[in-house]
PDB file of C-alpha atoms in Angstrom:
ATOM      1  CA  UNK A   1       0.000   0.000   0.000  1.00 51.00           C
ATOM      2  CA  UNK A   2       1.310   3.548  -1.075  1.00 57.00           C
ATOM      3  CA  UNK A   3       2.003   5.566   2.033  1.00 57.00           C
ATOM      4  CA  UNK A   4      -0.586   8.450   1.250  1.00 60.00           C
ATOM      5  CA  UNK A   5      -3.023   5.987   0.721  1.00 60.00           C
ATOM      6  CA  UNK A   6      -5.517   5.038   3.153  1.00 67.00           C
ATOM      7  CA  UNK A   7      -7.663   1.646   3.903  1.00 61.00           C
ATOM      8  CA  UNK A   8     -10.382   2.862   2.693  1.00 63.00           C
ATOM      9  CA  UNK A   9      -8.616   3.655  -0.752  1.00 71.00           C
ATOM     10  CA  UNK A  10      -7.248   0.647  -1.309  1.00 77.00           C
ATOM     11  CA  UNK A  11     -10.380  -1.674  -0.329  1.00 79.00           C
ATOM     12  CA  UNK A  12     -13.406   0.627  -2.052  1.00 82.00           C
ATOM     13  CA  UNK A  13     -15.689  -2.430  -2.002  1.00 85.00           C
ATOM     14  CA  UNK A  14     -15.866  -3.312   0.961  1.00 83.00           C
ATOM     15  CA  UNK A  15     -15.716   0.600   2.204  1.00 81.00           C
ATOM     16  CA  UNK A  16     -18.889   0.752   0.228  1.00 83.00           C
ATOM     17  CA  UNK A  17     -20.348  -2.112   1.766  1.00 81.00           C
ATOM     18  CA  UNK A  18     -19.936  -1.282   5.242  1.00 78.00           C
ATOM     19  CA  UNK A  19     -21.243   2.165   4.313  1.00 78.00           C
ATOM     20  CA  UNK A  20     -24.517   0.736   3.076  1.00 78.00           C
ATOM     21  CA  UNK A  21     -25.032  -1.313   6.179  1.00 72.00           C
ATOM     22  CA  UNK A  22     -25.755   1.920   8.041  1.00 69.00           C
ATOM     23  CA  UNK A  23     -27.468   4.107   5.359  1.00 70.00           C
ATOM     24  CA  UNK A  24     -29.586   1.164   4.063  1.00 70.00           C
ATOM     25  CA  UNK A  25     -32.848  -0.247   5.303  1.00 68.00           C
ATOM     26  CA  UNK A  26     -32.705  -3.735   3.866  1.00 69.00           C
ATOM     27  CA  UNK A  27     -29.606  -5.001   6.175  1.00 66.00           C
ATOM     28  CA  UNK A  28     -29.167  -5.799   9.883  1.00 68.00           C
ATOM     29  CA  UNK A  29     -27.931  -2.669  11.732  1.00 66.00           C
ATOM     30  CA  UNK A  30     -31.666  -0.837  10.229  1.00 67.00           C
ATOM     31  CA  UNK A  31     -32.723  -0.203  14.285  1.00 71.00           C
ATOM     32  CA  UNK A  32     -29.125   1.714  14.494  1.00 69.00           C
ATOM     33  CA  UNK A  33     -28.530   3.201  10.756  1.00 66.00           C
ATOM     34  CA  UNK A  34     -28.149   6.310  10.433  1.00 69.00           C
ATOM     35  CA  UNK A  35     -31.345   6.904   8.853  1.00 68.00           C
ATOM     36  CA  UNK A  36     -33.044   5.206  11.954  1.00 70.00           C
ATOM     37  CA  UNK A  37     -32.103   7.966  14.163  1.00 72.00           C
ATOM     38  CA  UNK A  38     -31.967  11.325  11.747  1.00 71.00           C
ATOM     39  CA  UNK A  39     -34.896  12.949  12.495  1.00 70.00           C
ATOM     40  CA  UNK A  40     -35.461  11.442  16.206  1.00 70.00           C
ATOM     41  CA  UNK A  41     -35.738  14.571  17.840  1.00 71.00           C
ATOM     42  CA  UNK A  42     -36.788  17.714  15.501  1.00 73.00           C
ATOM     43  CA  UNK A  43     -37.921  20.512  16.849  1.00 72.00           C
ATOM     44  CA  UNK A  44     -39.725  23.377  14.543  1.00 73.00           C
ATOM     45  CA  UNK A  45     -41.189  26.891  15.198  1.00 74.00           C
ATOM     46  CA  UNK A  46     -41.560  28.821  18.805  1.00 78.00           C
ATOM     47  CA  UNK A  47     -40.073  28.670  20.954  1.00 80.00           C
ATOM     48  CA  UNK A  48     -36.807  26.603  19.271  1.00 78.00           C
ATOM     49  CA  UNK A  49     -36.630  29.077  16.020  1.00 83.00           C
ATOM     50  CA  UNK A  50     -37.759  32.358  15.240  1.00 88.00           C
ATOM     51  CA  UNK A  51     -37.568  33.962  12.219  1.00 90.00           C
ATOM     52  CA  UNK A  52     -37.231  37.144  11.724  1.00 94.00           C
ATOM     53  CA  UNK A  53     -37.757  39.391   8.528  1.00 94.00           C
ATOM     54  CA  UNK A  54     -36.356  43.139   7.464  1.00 93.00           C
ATOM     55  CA  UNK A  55     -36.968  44.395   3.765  1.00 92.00           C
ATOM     56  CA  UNK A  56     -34.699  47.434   2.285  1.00 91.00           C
ATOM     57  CA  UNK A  57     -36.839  50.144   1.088  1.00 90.00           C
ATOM     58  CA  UNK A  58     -37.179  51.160  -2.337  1.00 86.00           C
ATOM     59  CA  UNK A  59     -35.096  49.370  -4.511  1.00 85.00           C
ATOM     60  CA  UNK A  60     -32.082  50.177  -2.451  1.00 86.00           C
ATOM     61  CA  UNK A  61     -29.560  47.176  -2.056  1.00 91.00           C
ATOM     62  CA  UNK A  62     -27.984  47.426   1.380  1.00 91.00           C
ATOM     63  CA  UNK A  63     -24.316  46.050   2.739  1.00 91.00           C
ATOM     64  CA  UNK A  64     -24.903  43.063   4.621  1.00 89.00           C
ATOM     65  CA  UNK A  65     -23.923  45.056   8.134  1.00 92.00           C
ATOM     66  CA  UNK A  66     -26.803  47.378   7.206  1.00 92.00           C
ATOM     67  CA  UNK A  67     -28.803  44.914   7.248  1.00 90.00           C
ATOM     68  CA  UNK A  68     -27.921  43.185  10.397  1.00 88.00           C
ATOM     69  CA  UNK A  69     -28.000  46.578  12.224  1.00 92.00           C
ATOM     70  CA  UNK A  70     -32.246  47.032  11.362  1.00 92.00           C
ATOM     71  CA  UNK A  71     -35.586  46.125  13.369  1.00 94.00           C
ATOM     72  CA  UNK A  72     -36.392  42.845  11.826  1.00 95.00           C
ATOM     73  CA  UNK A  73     -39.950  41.691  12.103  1.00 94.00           C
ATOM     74  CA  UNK A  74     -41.410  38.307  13.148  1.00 93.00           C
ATOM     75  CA  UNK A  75     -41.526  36.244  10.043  1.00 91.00           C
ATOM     76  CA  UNK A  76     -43.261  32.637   9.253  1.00 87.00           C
ATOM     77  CA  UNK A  77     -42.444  29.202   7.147  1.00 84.00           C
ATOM     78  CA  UNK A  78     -44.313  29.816   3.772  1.00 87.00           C
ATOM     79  CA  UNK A  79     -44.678  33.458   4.045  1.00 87.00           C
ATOM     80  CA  UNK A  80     -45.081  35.147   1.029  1.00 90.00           C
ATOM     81  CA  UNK A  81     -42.224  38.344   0.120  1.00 87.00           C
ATOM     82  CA  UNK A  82     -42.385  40.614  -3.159  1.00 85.00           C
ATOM     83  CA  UNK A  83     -42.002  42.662  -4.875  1.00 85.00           C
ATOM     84  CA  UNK A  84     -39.649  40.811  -6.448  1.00 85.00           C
ATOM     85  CA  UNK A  85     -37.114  43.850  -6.622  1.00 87.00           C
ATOM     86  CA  UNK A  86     -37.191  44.732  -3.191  1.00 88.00           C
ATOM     87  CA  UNK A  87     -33.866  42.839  -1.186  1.00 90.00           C
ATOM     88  CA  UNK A  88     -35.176  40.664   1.865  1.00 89.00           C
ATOM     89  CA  UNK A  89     -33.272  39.675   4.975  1.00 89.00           C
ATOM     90  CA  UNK A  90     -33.812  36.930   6.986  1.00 87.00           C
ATOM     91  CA  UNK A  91     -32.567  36.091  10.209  1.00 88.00           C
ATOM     92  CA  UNK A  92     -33.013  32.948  12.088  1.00 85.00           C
ATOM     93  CA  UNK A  93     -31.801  31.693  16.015  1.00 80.00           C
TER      94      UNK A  93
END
């Protein structure tokens, strides 16, 4: 083996293979795979994230620390923003 390679360069097969045991559904480890446990514990919305909205007037297109400096205003998942032309900000915590 070449000294910059590693294990997993020399051996791709069975790198892939123990890969798939933990991303695939079909084998085993499914109760431990990685997919098993992604979205466990997902938390959405108040109190965990608030977004927060601020829109430039005009057509003006500020710096980026403008735009951090303004009153943003509550914002929601799916809201609707135009006029296409005007620059949106979002923040998010």
């Amino acid at each position: 083996m070449k000294p910059h390679m590693s294990y997993l360069q020399k051996h791709p097969s069975i790198t892939r293979s123990r890969v798939s045991n933990f991303v695939n559904d079909n084998y085993q480890w499914k109760d431990v795979n990685i997919q098993a446990v992604l979205y466990d514990v997902k938390a959405s919305g108040e109190p965990h994230v608030q977004l927060k909205v601020w829109s430039a007037p005009g057509q003006e297109r500020p710096t980026f620390e403008h735009a951090v400096k303004q009153e943003f205003r509550p914002a929601k998942v799916g809201q609707m923003f135009g006029p296409s032309w005007v620059t949106y900000q979002l923040n998010y915590m």
